[in-house]
Structures are given as structure tokens and as C-alpha cells.
Amino acid sequence: MAMNALSRCSNQLRRLPLTRLRQMSTSPWSFFEMAPLDPIIGLNEQFQKDDYPSKVIVGVGAYRDEKGKPFVLPSVRKAEKILAEGGLDMEYAGIAGEPRFVDLALEFAYGEDSAALKEGRIQGVQALSGTGGLRVFGEMMKKHGSTTLYLPNPSWGNHKNIFTNSGLEVKNYRYYDADNSSLDFEGMVHDIKSMPAGSIVLLHACAHNPTGMDPTLEQWKELSSVIKEQDLVTFFDCAYQGFASGDASKDAAAIRMFVEDGHLISMVQSFSKNFGLYGQRVGALSVVGRDAEEAKKVVSQMKTVIRPMYSNPPRHGARLVTTILEDPQLTAEFREECKGMADRINTMRGALKDSLESAGSTRDWSHITDQIGMFAYSGLSNEQVLEMRAKHHVYCTGDGRISMAGVTSDNVDYIANAIHDVAK
Amino acid sequence: MPPTNNNTTIDAGEPTSEDQLTHIRRSSLALDPAWDAETNSLRHLGDLDDDDLIPIAYFPLKANLNEAPKTKQEGLHPSASAGDVSAYSQGSSDDIWQNVPMGAPDAILGIAQAYRQCEDPRKVNVCVGAYRDDAGKSYVLPSVRAAEKMLWESQEPKEYLPIEGDKDFVRCALKFAYGPNMDIDTHVAAVQTLSGTGACAIGGRFLAQFWKNHPIYVPDPTWSNHISIFNQCGLDCRKYRYYNRSTNALDLEGMLKDLNRAKDGSIFLLHACAHNPTGCDPSLEQWKEVIDVVRQKHHVCFFDSAYQGFASGNAEVDAQAFRYAVSQHVPILLAQSFAKNFGLYGERVGTLSVVCGDAEQRDHILSELRLIIRPLYSSPPRHGSSIVKTVLMDPALKEQYYEECAGMALRIQKMRVKLVQALQKAGSQHDWSHITGQIGMFAFTGMNEAMCQQLTDEFSIYLTMNGRISMAGLNQKNLEYVAASIHVVTDGKSISL
């Protein structure tokens, strides 16, 4: 919206005679207005400005330990030490990033037993975490003639932003049944069947953001056969592998099923949450082709998008992941630590539900424990969220999404009381 | 005279209508030095930053695949055929990738890769885009190593940076660029970026949105990725005269003429120092002439500063051009890279800044820059920026850094002098003074494609076919050999057009 207002402004300015322009200002930027704050990241800024001593933020999807502190995985610290002692150079990685990192990343997602992987049919590039991979994919598909991409309703707030900026038309398929706090599977299947040929359908691989509602394995099976009947581009966003159930292989079940069933999927992986490498921007974008040649061609096209965007990806985070996944011992430790994070979150889900009931709430909060992953879709309305912010200084995003990672045994009762107060 | 391209008319035309943009994008693409019109694909010029063999192609739509290659006039570009989705209406889901072409084989295939595969013991790599020490090894600055150690010991967290990046890093970077006398809180809106490429990409998108219908002019020649970047941003990318190949010197007259002929408010991309690929910079007096015209024409200057401190060895001197522009109240954007001067190539550290009138404008511009970044990659990588700020905020490390950077610059300057001496010693009659006159990592020798090819084929010296050699690749051991070989291929022939 801001963009349109500004282009109207600049159009009007352009029609002015040049002399008038010169009189107005020597700066080309003088007619600017303030752009709106990002709904998720802007929340943090609001929170920072709040002076209330008991303020709590459960907004951004970044894991916190039971003390509410940021958590660097011990296996990551060990990998850091190895790197620090290794005295590695800082030369450019290739446009696609380090091949070794890409191989390990793909193995992590598709499974080292994957036939398609062994045949070389799965190829990929290092990406700037999830966002970067999504944007490269969007731009590449737009160049390739795609026009429309379907997101589940609801989806991560930045999805629409990314794909709209890629030049794609973004539409929704039914996903969440708000009335019943459950998956609207029938609606989802119906909408997928109605998608025009050539559409891109984006699926959350696990731990759907923001609802935490995932299809069951049976439902995934049905989705696979439904999509097989269609002429669609199937794209997975995999941001929580290992972090959802605590088991990285289990969390990749849907992806692996689709590849087994013969779908030529593409996928973006983020290592922000499961490896705790948020600020390092580590991810991967991959594609499954009919053969290795085909997959390589698609990768070559990914590179043409990347090169003018940022040339090549940052090395440090990728090196950390490589160091861990190359070492069986470190990998085992990592999986334990990741599971630990997932377990703590599940514990907090139970604690929040119990605390809500203790606070006297008679509403049905079972969706909080039914959901999976970092977020709980509380069911609070926007008004209730704003009231909670103003009255109790508890910050969550306007759609009622609570980052369970921010809930601790110290603040769970406070949060429960706040929710109960605005929701009763 | 270099051949002129019919599509590169540089004149002050009417503001471009939306209808014309498609045509302009086509011709902008034709300007891309890597665009091979016969095969409708991008050749890779073996740009120094890549070790990859990169077959590159734009997607022709399915309908066009079986047709004869188009002429340059009808250069194919995906956006030209936007809306034609017939490719997807046909074929089953199994076929979704089957129309993806492999790019035409590169005419100048992965030079660095060819160098690696070469078994000739005499082989020399003078296409490398990164600094090498006198032993030919990659070089991590000791101050950078020390900073890394400090970071490791302080157990730095790994949290997301804000969209606009690390505030402290950005402050340090801006002070480094603009000097202590600039009120950066009031007059500079800046974000952390993925090195220089990222800065150009963000700045380009910003200009495409908020300075609509103004073309961007890049110097002829320029770093090949500049054109790709600005094409991707949706800017109308044109060229201005810069380097005179018949004199191997700056074509100031041509440059000033093109500045004048462009319509008011055009965007001019200027290399702050150590022009890539020619190494040929305007003197301060010449910069003043350029900025004078810029001011009269109300142009916007987009400075690309990738070698501050690395060019002359003095970080203040290397910043003179854009600092002078700022002092003249010319609106500038500045793309800043720490890849070369800090040796942080692969960690992708840079900034983009916009100089503006007051703090309110600054806040507004910053908010718009964030809107560009968020759907691109959310927030920048933190490791490299943490290193830079650690160095610049520690007085001892900072001093050490300045010395190390100057050391790199001095070694390169020494190589320039020695190369020319060696060429003369080998018996060359040519005037090689442009090599010592040029500055930065690259020397634009003036050799033509045939000579370069001969250098590679007969002497296993690997360089790009435009005659550019990387001075960083020269050292005491290979200097004489390179000079002797250059003499052989250039003896009796012209090294200027």
C-alpha cells in the first residue's frame, strides 16, 4: 500500500516543471512516508520499548531455554571450536555454496537411504535460510512462466510478501478450521483439486506455522495421490525438521513420502530453528528431477537468480552445519539437543493448558497440546491480543500465535492468567 | 573505436512509458557483456569471483524452444512474454522441469577451474578475484583472525539480527566510509547487506521503486554482474563512456558528455575507487568536474565502494570521491563491501546507505529498505559483521587492521612497478605506463582476445579474455615469466584499439 501511494507521489512530481522541482527540495527523498512495521519483527521493537517489569514476549519464533534465554546448542559450540582452531580461509564459496554442505543438507532432509538422492536426481543450492530460499524459488518460477502460488490459510506472514515480491499471484487453499481449531482436510483436498494446472502449491513439511496443525500420515498419503492427479508444482517449506516431533526423520516423513511416490518436488530447508543458527542464515533450496541432468539444469537456473541477488552465500553457518553432520558423534549429540528443545516445548504446552484450567478457564484448550512445533494458535482474536498487550504486557502476534519457545515455568502462569483474562 | 551497439543510444528521452519498459529490458539485456545473442543465453566471462563452471540460460518458453535462435533485436527475456503460461497447460506433472534448458556452453569456461585442472608446472592464475600474498596463498588478515578468536571466546549468541542488520557494525562501517565529520544519525539511512552485490541489489530495488523511470548508467566497461543486478531489479540499465581503449586512459570528455546528455535525475553508477575492470580512476580534479555536472543535472550518484583502503593503501584517500559528492549536496547511494579490504569475501559483509536531508527522511527511507529486505532474506548473516565491528571498535586492532590493509595495497603497487620493469627488461617496446597508472587489484593491459588466448594456450597463464589481469595473482616467483610471456604475445602488435 505504501508503495502505491509513493508511486502516485512520484508520478505527480514528475509532471511538475523542472524549475518547480528544484525549488521544492534538492532531495529525491523528501516526499517519503513511513512504511508499516513488520507484524512479527515489529512486535519485538514494541516490546523493547515497553517499561513494564513483568512484560513477556511470545512473538518471534526463536527458541528460549527454561530461563528464557537464547540457546546455543552445545554441539554448535563444539563445531565452533573446531572451526576456530582450524584457521580456515574466508574465500568465496561458489554461487551454490559449498558442495559438501549442500550434500549433507539434502541427506538430512531426504534421508541418506533415498534412492532419488543416490541416483543424483536431487540437486540443490545453499540458501539464505528459509526466506532466501523461498525468494530464489519464487523468482526462478516467475522467470519460468509460473503465475500463481497457493499458500495454506493461514500461513507464515512473510510467505505472501516473498512471493508477491517475486511477481507471483498469491492465493490460498483452505487449511485451518478456526471454529473447531482443527485441520480442514476436506476443504484442503477440495481446493487442491480445483487448482488450475501449473499452479504452485506450497506445503509446510511439518509443524505448520502458525497453527501447529499437521496432516496425519494417512492424510499425507491421500494428499499425495490427490496431487498426483493434478498438474501442480509441489513445493515444501521445511523449517522445523527435528524440532517438531523431536525426531528429524519422522519430521521429514511427508517429504520422503512424496519423493517415494514419484512427485518431482522442490523444497526449501531452514537451519535457523533446529540448529539454532538464526542469525547465520543457513538453508538450502533443492529440486527432485526425473534424472540428474534435469535437476542440474534447474540448479543452474537457481544460480542465475542468486548471482545478481547476493553472488554467493555466507560461509560460517554452513561450515558449522557441515562440521556437525560430518561427524557421527556430533550428529548424535545434535539430534539429542534438538529433541531436548522439542521436548521442553511439549512440556510447556501441557503446562500452559493446565495453567489455563487452573486459572478457571472453561474453554477447550486441547488444541494447545494437539498442535506441534514452536507455535500455538491460541484462537485469540486480534482485539483480545491487543488487550493482552496493553493490559498485561504479554506480546504475541495479532493472529493470536504464541511462540511456545518463549514460555517457561517462570512465566507460564502469568501468561495463562493473561490469556484467561482477555478470553473469558 | 570500440563497436557501438545499436541499442545503446544514450539520450535524454521522454520518461519511459510502461509499454516501453519491456523493450528496454530486452535491450538492457543486450548490453550485458555476457549476453550471447546467437544462443540467447548468458555467457559467463569467467568473472573472477566464481570457481564454478556455470552454464546459464534464461528460460525460453516451451513454444519457442524449437524455433531458430532469435536475433539480437528480438533478444528473448522472460518478462517480455509475461502472461504466456501455455508451457504449463501442457504436459503432466512429471514434465514440470523438462523444458529447462542447460545454458549454452560458456565461451570462456570457468577459468579458475581450467587453471586448477591444468598440469603445466609453469601455470599462473591471474584471474583470481581475491588477494594473494607473495607466496600465492590466500590471506586472512591477522587482525581478522584475532577478532574471530575474541568472538569465539565471548560465546557470541546466534540470534537473528534486526532486518537492517547489526547497529554497531553499521555505525562503524559508516564512520569508516564517510569519516568522522558526517552526522550519520541525521543524514544517512543505512542497512547491513550481503557484501557489495547485496548492497547494489537492495539499492537497485530501492531506486526502481522510489526513483521510477530514471535509467541507471553504468561505466563502459564495468563489473559484469552490475548489469545483471540492475536488470534483476527492473532498472533500465544503460552505459556511459568511461575508458578509452585507444589511449588506455580515462575518457573524461566522453563521460562528461554522457552525463550531460542523460535526462535530469538519471542514476549514475560510479566506482568509488579502483575501477573494476580497468583500474583507471579519475583524479580528484576530474572527480570534481564530474560531480559538477552531476549537480547541475540533478543526477543521483550510486557509488560502489569495494576497495576502500585497498586501492591507495589509505582509507581516507580512497573515500574522497563520494565524500566530495556528499559535500556538494549531491544525493548519493553508497554500496560498501568489506570483501577485499577486510579479506572477508565469503562471509558477505557490506552496507547500503542513502544520504538524505534530515532525520525524518532517514527514518522513512530505512523503513522502506527494511520492506525490501524482509521478503528477500529477512535479515543479514551476522558472523562477518561481528568480525568487522570487533576490529573497528578495538583501538589496537583497528590500528593493526589499517596497517595490514595498507600492506596488501602496497604489495600490489609493487607488483605493478615490477611488472612494467620486467616487461621492459624482456625487451617490450610498448608503453606500459597505464599499468603503473592504474590502481587496485586489476590491470587492464590492453591485450586483445587473441593475445589472451595465446597467453593461456601457450604459456598456461589464466586471465579473462578482456585483457584484465589480477595483480594479486602476481608474485616474486612468477613475475618474470608472466612479463616474458606477455612480451611474446604483444611484440610487434598493438595493445590499444
PDB file of N, CA and C in Angstrom, chain A residues 95-96 125-141 156 158-159 161-163 165-166 202 235-239 267-273 278 280-286 301-314, chain B residues 160 194 202 205 232 372-381:
ATOM      1  N   ILE A  95      28.573 -19.946  -6.111  1.00  0.00           N
ATOM      2  CA  ILE A  95      27.231 -19.364  -6.076  1.00  0.00           C
ATOM      3  C   ILE A  95      26.273 -20.282  -5.321  1.00  0.00           C
ATOM      4  N   ALA A  96      26.445 -21.583  -5.508  1.00  0.00           N
ATOM      5  CA  ALA A  96      25.562 -22.562  -4.875  1.00  0.00           C
ATOM      6  C   ALA A  96      25.993 -22.892  -3.456  1.00  0.00           C
ATOM      7  N   VAL A 125      21.048 -25.970  -3.803  1.00  0.00           N
ATOM      8  CA  VAL A 125      21.985 -24.884  -3.529  1.00  0.00           C
ATOM      9  C   VAL A 125      21.852 -24.475  -2.073  1.00  0.00           C
ATOM     10  N   GLN A 126      22.910 -23.878  -1.552  1.00  0.00           N
ATOM     11  CA  GLN A 126      22.802 -23.262  -0.238  1.00  0.00           C
ATOM     12  C   GLN A 126      21.933 -22.021  -0.387  1.00  0.00           C
ATOM     13  N   ALA A 127      21.104 -21.751   0.606  1.00  0.00           N
ATOM     14  CA  ALA A 127      20.224 -20.585   0.537  1.00  0.00           C
ATOM     15  C   ALA A 127      20.366 -19.759   1.809  1.00  0.00           C
ATOM     16  N   LEU A 128      19.866 -18.515   1.734  1.00  0.00           N
ATOM     17  CA  LEU A 128      19.907 -17.652   2.919  1.00  0.00           C
ATOM     18  C   LEU A 128      18.751 -18.031   3.817  1.00  0.00           C
ATOM     19  N   SER A 129      18.914 -19.130   4.508  1.00  0.00           N
ATOM     20  CA  SER A 129      17.897 -19.685   5.372  1.00  0.00           C
ATOM     21  C   SER A 129      16.588 -19.876   4.597  1.00  0.00           C
ATOM     22  N   GLY A 130      15.479 -19.912   5.310  1.00  0.00           N
ATOM     23  CA  GLY A 130      14.216 -20.182   4.623  1.00  0.00           C
ATOM     24  C   GLY A 130      13.813 -19.062   3.694  1.00  0.00           C
ATOM     25  N   THR A 131      13.830 -17.835   4.211  1.00  0.00           N
ATOM     26  CA  THR A 131      13.385 -16.694   3.416  1.00  0.00           C
ATOM     27  C   THR A 131      14.140 -16.598   2.093  1.00  0.00           C
ATOM     28  N   GLY A 132      15.453 -16.697   2.170  1.00  0.00           N
ATOM     29  CA  GLY A 132      16.285 -16.566   0.975  1.00  0.00           C
ATOM     30  C   GLY A 132      15.975 -17.643  -0.044  1.00  0.00           C
ATOM     31  N   GLY A 133      15.791 -18.871   0.446  1.00  0.00           N
ATOM     32  CA  GLY A 133      15.480 -19.972  -0.454  1.00  0.00           C
ATOM     33  C   GLY A 133      14.119 -19.785  -1.114  1.00  0.00           C
ATOM     34  N   LEU A 134      13.152 -19.321  -0.322  1.00  0.00           N
ATOM     35  CA  LEU A 134      11.808 -19.092  -0.851  1.00  0.00           C
ATOM     36  C   LEU A 134      11.837 -18.031  -1.948  1.00  0.00           C
ATOM     37  N   ARG A 135      12.590 -16.972  -1.716  1.00  0.00           N
ATOM     38  CA  ARG A 135      12.635 -15.889  -2.699  1.00  0.00           C
ATOM     39  C   ARG A 135      13.294 -16.341  -3.987  1.00  0.00           C
ATOM     40  N   VAL A 136      14.387 -17.085  -3.866  1.00  0.00           N
ATOM     41  CA  VAL A 136      15.056 -17.580  -5.070  1.00  0.00           C
ATOM     42  C   VAL A 136      14.109 -18.486  -5.851  1.00  0.00           C
ATOM     43  N   PHE A 137      13.400 -19.346  -5.121  1.00  0.00           N
ATOM     44  CA  PHE A 137      12.437 -20.235  -5.775  1.00  0.00           C
ATOM     45  C   PHE A 137      11.356 -19.429  -6.488  1.00  0.00           C
ATOM     46  N   GLY A 138      10.798 -18.445  -5.783  1.00  0.00           N
ATOM     47  CA  GLY A 138       9.734 -17.636  -6.355  1.00  0.00           C
ATOM     48  C   GLY A 138      10.180 -16.922  -7.623  1.00  0.00           C
ATOM     49  N   GLU A 139      11.354 -16.297  -7.559  1.00  0.00           N
ATOM     50  CA  GLU A 139      11.858 -15.561  -8.717  1.00  0.00           C
ATOM     51  C   GLU A 139      12.135 -16.505  -9.882  1.00  0.00           C
ATOM     52  N   MET A 140      12.685 -17.665  -9.554  1.00  0.00           N
ATOM     53  CA  MET A 140      13.000 -18.630 -10.596  1.00  0.00           C
ATOM     54  C   MET A 140      11.725 -19.108 -11.280  1.00  0.00           C
ATOM     55  N   MET A 141      10.707 -19.402 -10.498  1.00  0.00           N
ATOM     56  CA  MET A 141       9.467 -19.894 -11.083  1.00  0.00           C
ATOM     57  C   MET A 141       8.781 -18.815 -11.902  1.00  0.00           C
ATOM     58  N   TRP A 156       2.670 -18.572   7.322  1.00  0.00           N
ATOM     59  CA  TRP A 156       3.650 -17.631   7.860  1.00  0.00           C
ATOM     60  C   TRP A 156       3.475 -16.274   7.170  1.00  0.00           C
ATOM     61  N   ASN A 158       5.291 -13.853   6.292  1.00  0.00           N
ATOM     62  CA  ASN A 158       6.224 -13.387   5.275  1.00  0.00           C
ATOM     63  C   ASN A 158       6.077 -14.126   3.939  1.00  0.00           C
ATOM     64  N   HIS A 159       5.359 -15.266   3.942  1.00  0.00           N
ATOM     65  CA  HIS A 159       5.214 -16.033   2.697  1.00  0.00           C
ATOM     66  C   HIS A 159       4.604 -15.186   1.585  1.00  0.00           C
ATOM     67  N   ASN A 161       4.302 -12.043   1.282  1.00  0.00           N
ATOM     68  CA  ASN A 161       5.207 -10.953   0.979  1.00  0.00           C
ATOM     69  C   ASN A 161       6.292 -11.388  -0.012  1.00  0.00           C
ATOM     70  N   ILE A 162       6.908 -12.534   0.289  1.00  0.00           N
ATOM     71  CA  ILE A 162       8.012 -13.027  -0.536  1.00  0.00           C
ATOM     72  C   ILE A 162       7.540 -13.316  -1.952  1.00  0.00           C
ATOM     73  N   PHE A 163       6.429 -14.043  -2.053  1.00  0.00           N
ATOM     74  CA  PHE A 163       6.022 -14.488  -3.382  1.00  0.00           C
ATOM     75  C   PHE A 163       5.382 -13.366  -4.190  1.00  0.00           C
ATOM     76  N   ASN A 165       6.409 -10.302  -3.994  1.00  0.00           N
ATOM     77  CA  ASN A 165       7.572  -9.573  -4.484  1.00  0.00           C
ATOM     78  C   ASN A 165       8.300 -10.323  -5.591  1.00  0.00           C
ATOM     79  N   SER A 166       8.085 -11.625  -5.671  1.00  0.00           N
ATOM     80  CA  SER A 166       8.675 -12.382  -6.770  1.00  0.00           C
ATOM     81  C   SER A 166       7.884 -12.195  -8.046  1.00  0.00           C
ATOM     82  N   LEU A 202       2.196 -24.719  -2.084  1.00  0.00           N
ATOM     83  CA  LEU A 202       3.196 -24.731  -1.024  1.00  0.00           C
ATOM     84  C   LEU A 202       2.648 -25.493   0.172  1.00  0.00           C
ATOM     85  N   PHE A 235       5.714 -27.785  -3.683  1.00  0.00           N
ATOM     86  CA  PHE A 235       6.852 -27.134  -3.039  1.00  0.00           C
ATOM     87  C   PHE A 235       6.698 -27.231  -1.536  1.00  0.00           C
ATOM     88  N   PHE A 236       7.720 -27.753  -0.868  1.00  0.00           N
ATOM     89  CA  PHE A 236       7.699 -27.898   0.582  1.00  0.00           C
ATOM     90  C   PHE A 236       8.536 -26.813   1.263  1.00  0.00           C
ATOM     91  N   ASP A 237       7.961 -26.259   2.331  1.00  0.00           N
ATOM     92  CA  ASP A 237       8.737 -25.363   3.183  1.00  0.00           C
ATOM     93  C   ASP A 237       9.039 -26.144   4.462  1.00  0.00           C
ATOM     94  N   CYS A 238      10.332 -26.446   4.662  1.00  0.00           N
ATOM     95  CA  CYS A 238      10.719 -27.305   5.782  1.00  0.00           C
ATOM     96  C   CYS A 238      11.595 -26.506   6.739  1.00  0.00           C
ATOM     97  N   ALA A 239      10.980 -25.907   7.760  1.00  0.00           N
ATOM     98  CA  ALA A 239      11.737 -25.031   8.655  1.00  0.00           C
ATOM     99  C   ALA A 239      11.962 -25.620  10.038  1.00  0.00           C
ATOM    100  N   MET A 267      12.007 -27.999  -2.602  1.00  0.00           N
ATOM    101  CA  MET A 267      11.925 -27.788  -1.166  1.00  0.00           C
ATOM    102  C   MET A 267      12.931 -26.763  -0.688  1.00  0.00           C
ATOM    103  N   VAL A 268      12.480 -25.995   0.316  1.00  0.00           N
ATOM    104  CA  VAL A 268      13.438 -25.127   0.993  1.00  0.00           C
ATOM    105  C   VAL A 268      13.595 -25.613   2.419  1.00  0.00           C
ATOM    106  N   GLN A 269      14.839 -25.634   2.896  1.00  0.00           N
ATOM    107  CA  GLN A 269      15.130 -26.036   4.268  1.00  0.00           C
ATOM    108  C   GLN A 269      15.726 -24.855   5.002  1.00  0.00           C
ATOM    109  N   SER A 270      15.332 -24.721   6.270  1.00  0.00           N
ATOM    110  CA  SER A 270      15.986 -23.723   7.109  1.00  0.00           C
ATOM    111  C   SER A 270      16.688 -24.437   8.248  1.00  0.00           C
ATOM    112  N   PHE A 271      17.872 -23.967   8.613  1.00  0.00           N
ATOM    113  CA  PHE A 271      18.574 -24.489   9.778  1.00  0.00           C
ATOM    114  C   PHE A 271      18.565 -23.488  10.934  1.00  0.00           C
ATOM    115  N   SER A 272      17.651 -22.523  10.826  1.00  0.00           N
ATOM    116  CA  SER A 272      17.586 -21.496  11.870  1.00  0.00           C
ATOM    117  C   SER A 272      17.157 -22.070  13.202  1.00  0.00           C
ATOM    118  N   LYS A 273      16.060 -22.831  13.197  1.00  0.00           N
ATOM    119  CA  LYS A 273      15.496 -23.308  14.455  1.00  0.00           C
ATOM    120  C   LYS A 273      16.142 -24.586  14.940  1.00  0.00           C
ATOM    121  N   TYR A 278      19.957 -19.056  13.819  1.00  0.00           N
ATOM    122  CA  TYR A 278      19.111 -17.982  13.302  1.00  0.00           C
ATOM    123  C   TYR A 278      19.873 -16.922  12.527  1.00  0.00           C
ATOM    124  N   GLN A 280      22.787 -16.766  11.363  1.00  0.00           N
ATOM    125  CA  GLN A 280      23.807 -17.160  10.384  1.00  0.00           C
ATOM    126  C   GLN A 280      23.213 -17.323   8.988  1.00  0.00           C
ATOM    127  N   ARG A 281      21.873 -17.429   8.934  1.00  0.00           N
ATOM    128  CA  ARG A 281      21.168 -17.520   7.650  1.00  0.00           C
ATOM    129  C   ARG A 281      21.613 -18.733   6.844  1.00  0.00           C
ATOM    130  N   VAL A 282      21.316 -19.913   7.406  1.00  0.00           N
ATOM    131  CA  VAL A 282      21.725 -21.147   6.732  1.00  0.00           C
ATOM    132  C   VAL A 282      20.503 -21.898   6.254  1.00  0.00           C
ATOM    133  N   GLY A 283      20.486 -22.260   5.015  1.00  0.00           N
ATOM    134  CA  GLY A 283      19.387 -23.035   4.484  1.00  0.00           C
ATOM    135  C   GLY A 283      19.789 -23.686   3.178  1.00  0.00           C
ATOM    136  N   ALA A 284      18.829 -24.364   2.567  1.00  0.00           N
ATOM    137  CA  ALA A 284      19.089 -24.997   1.278  1.00  0.00           C
ATOM    138  C   ALA A 284      17.813 -25.004   0.457  1.00  0.00           C
ATOM    139  N   LEU A 285      17.976 -24.903  -0.843  1.00  0.00           N
ATOM    140  CA  LEU A 285      16.869 -24.989  -1.792  1.00  0.00           C
ATOM    141  C   LEU A 285      17.179 -26.132  -2.737  1.00  0.00           C
ATOM    142  N   SER A 286      16.241 -27.062  -2.881  1.00  0.00           N
ATOM    143  CA  SER A 286      16.550 -28.242  -3.691  1.00  0.00           C
ATOM    144  C   SER A 286      15.399 -28.612  -4.608  1.00  0.00           C
ATOM    145  N   GLN A 301      19.632 -22.697 -13.095  1.00  0.00           N
ATOM    146  CA  GLN A 301      18.716 -21.562 -13.138  1.00  0.00           C
ATOM    147  C   GLN A 301      18.607 -20.873 -11.783  1.00  0.00           C
ATOM    148  N   MET A 302      18.690 -21.663 -10.722  1.00  0.00           N
ATOM    149  CA  MET A 302      18.701 -21.062  -9.380  1.00  0.00           C
ATOM    150  C   MET A 302      19.893 -20.117  -9.273  1.00  0.00           C
ATOM    151  N   LYS A 303      21.011 -20.566  -9.822  1.00  0.00           N
ATOM    152  CA  LYS A 303      22.229 -19.752  -9.753  1.00  0.00           C
ATOM    153  C   LYS A 303      22.072 -18.431 -10.494  1.00  0.00           C
ATOM    154  N   THR A 304      21.326 -18.430 -11.590  1.00  0.00           N
ATOM    155  CA  THR A 304      21.175 -17.159 -12.318  1.00  0.00           C
ATOM    156  C   THR A 304      20.362 -16.162 -11.516  1.00  0.00           C
ATOM    157  N   VAL A 305      19.540 -16.670 -10.598  1.00  0.00           N
ATOM    158  CA  VAL A 305      18.792 -15.766  -9.729  1.00  0.00           C
ATOM    159  C   VAL A 305      19.676 -15.281  -8.586  1.00  0.00           C
ATOM    160  N   ILE A 306      20.473 -16.191  -8.076  1.00  0.00           N
ATOM    161  CA  ILE A 306      21.304 -15.874  -6.906  1.00  0.00           C
ATOM    162  C   ILE A 306      22.405 -14.873  -7.235  1.00  0.00           C
ATOM    163  N   ARG A 307      23.049 -15.091  -8.363  1.00  0.00           N
ATOM    164  CA  ARG A 307      24.224 -14.291  -8.694  1.00  0.00           C
ATOM    165  C   ARG A 307      23.963 -12.782  -8.642  1.00  0.00           C
ATOM    166  N   PRO A 308      22.861 -12.291  -9.276  1.00  0.00           N
ATOM    167  CA  PRO A 308      22.607 -10.849  -9.175  1.00  0.00           C
ATOM    168  C   PRO A 308      21.958 -10.422  -7.866  1.00  0.00           C
ATOM    169  N   MET A 309      21.661 -11.376  -7.012  1.00  0.00           N
ATOM    170  CA  MET A 309      20.976 -11.023  -5.769  1.00  0.00           C
ATOM    171  C   MET A 309      21.975 -10.846  -4.632  1.00  0.00           C
ATOM    172  N   TYR A 310      22.898 -11.781  -4.518  1.00  0.00           N
ATOM    173  CA  TYR A 310      23.918 -11.639  -3.476  1.00  0.00           C
ATOM    174  C   TYR A 310      25.219 -12.378  -3.807  1.00  0.00           C
ATOM    175  N   SER A 311      25.345 -12.830  -5.032  1.00  0.00           N
ATOM    176  CA  SER A 311      26.541 -13.515  -5.555  1.00  0.00           C
ATOM    177  C   SER A 311      26.786 -14.909  -4.999  1.00  0.00           C
ATOM    178  N   ASN A 312      27.023 -15.015  -3.724  1.00  0.00           N
ATOM    179  CA  ASN A 312      27.296 -16.318  -3.107  1.00  0.00           C
ATOM    180  C   ASN A 312      26.950 -16.220  -1.626  1.00  0.00           C
ATOM    181  N   PRO A 313      26.688 -17.373  -0.981  1.00  0.00           N
ATOM    182  CA  PRO A 313      26.156 -17.324   0.379  1.00  0.00           C
ATOM    183  C   PRO A 313      27.250 -17.234   1.455  1.00  0.00           C
ATOM    184  N   PRO A 314      26.872 -16.797   2.674  1.00  0.00           N
ATOM    185  CA  PRO A 314      27.853 -16.699   3.754  1.00  0.00           C
ATOM    186  C   PRO A 314      28.296 -18.076   4.218  1.00  0.00           C
TER     187      PRO A 314
ATOM    188  N   TYR B 160      18.774 -13.886  15.592  1.00  0.00           N
ATOM    189  CA  TYR B 160      18.543 -13.075  14.398  1.00  0.00           C
ATOM    190  C   TYR B 160      19.075 -11.652  14.622  1.00  0.00           C
ATOM    191  N   LEU B 194      24.468  -8.107   2.102  1.00  0.00           N
ATOM    192  CA  LEU B 194      25.371  -9.206   1.758  1.00  0.00           C
ATOM    193  C   LEU B 194      26.428  -8.675   0.802  1.00  0.00           C
ATOM    194  N   ILE B 202      19.908  -4.233  -3.224  1.00  0.00           N
ATOM    195  CA  ILE B 202      18.945  -3.502  -2.408  1.00  0.00           C
ATOM    196  C   ILE B 202      18.791  -2.078  -2.934  1.00  0.00           C
ATOM    197  N   ARG B 205      16.773  -2.015  -6.143  1.00  0.00           N
ATOM    198  CA  ARG B 205      15.338  -2.188  -5.933  1.00  0.00           C
ATOM    199  C   ARG B 205      14.731  -0.931  -5.342  1.00  0.00           C
ATOM    200  N   GLN B 232      17.899  -7.381 -12.882  1.00  0.00           N
ATOM    201  CA  GLN B 232      17.026  -8.129 -11.974  1.00  0.00           C
ATOM    202  C   GLN B 232      16.174  -7.175 -11.126  1.00  0.00           C
ATOM    203  N   ILE B 372      12.137  -3.967   1.688  1.00  0.00           N
ATOM    204  CA  ILE B 372      12.767  -4.645   0.559  1.00  0.00           C
ATOM    205  C   ILE B 372      13.503  -5.888   1.044  1.00  0.00           C
ATOM    206  N   ILE B 373      14.154  -5.764   2.184  1.00  0.00           N
ATOM    207  CA  ILE B 373      14.998  -6.846   2.690  1.00  0.00           C
ATOM    208  C   ILE B 373      14.175  -8.014   3.232  1.00  0.00           C
ATOM    209  N   ARG B 374      13.115  -7.703   3.939  1.00  0.00           N
ATOM    210  CA  ARG B 374      12.359  -8.757   4.626  1.00  0.00           C
ATOM    211  C   ARG B 374      11.903  -9.883   3.701  1.00  0.00           C
ATOM    212  N   PRO B 375      11.330  -9.572   2.516  1.00  0.00           N
ATOM    213  CA  PRO B 375      10.957 -10.671   1.625  1.00  0.00           C
ATOM    214  C   PRO B 375      12.096 -11.197   0.757  1.00  0.00           C
ATOM    215  N   LEU B 376      13.302 -10.696   0.998  1.00  0.00           N
ATOM    216  CA  LEU B 376      14.450 -11.151   0.204  1.00  0.00           C
ATOM    217  C   LEU B 376      15.223 -12.212   0.988  1.00  0.00           C
ATOM    218  N   TYR B 377      15.529 -11.912   2.252  1.00  0.00           N
ATOM    219  CA  TYR B 377      16.232 -12.882   3.091  1.00  0.00           C
ATOM    220  C   TYR B 377      16.034 -12.623   4.583  1.00  0.00           C
ATOM    221  N   SER B 378      15.096 -11.798   4.923  1.00  0.00           N
ATOM    222  CA  SER B 378      14.702 -11.479   6.310  1.00  0.00           C
ATOM    223  C   SER B 378      15.717 -10.650   7.082  1.00  0.00           C
ATOM    224  N   SER B 379      16.915 -11.131   7.221  1.00  0.00           N
ATOM    225  CA  SER B 379      17.939 -10.394   7.971  1.00  0.00           C
ATOM    226  C   SER B 379      19.309 -10.908   7.542  1.00  0.00           C
ATOM    227  N   PRO B 380      20.348 -10.091   7.733  1.00  0.00           N
ATOM    228  CA  PRO B 380      21.645 -10.475   7.167  1.00  0.00           C
ATOM    229  C   PRO B 380      22.419 -11.437   8.066  1.00  0.00           C
ATOM    230  N   PRO B 381      23.439 -12.094   7.519  1.00  0.00           N
ATOM    231  CA  PRO B 381      24.258 -13.029   8.303  1.00  0.00           C
ATOM    232  C   PRO B 381      25.178 -12.271   9.247  1.00  0.00           C
TER     233      PRO B 381
END
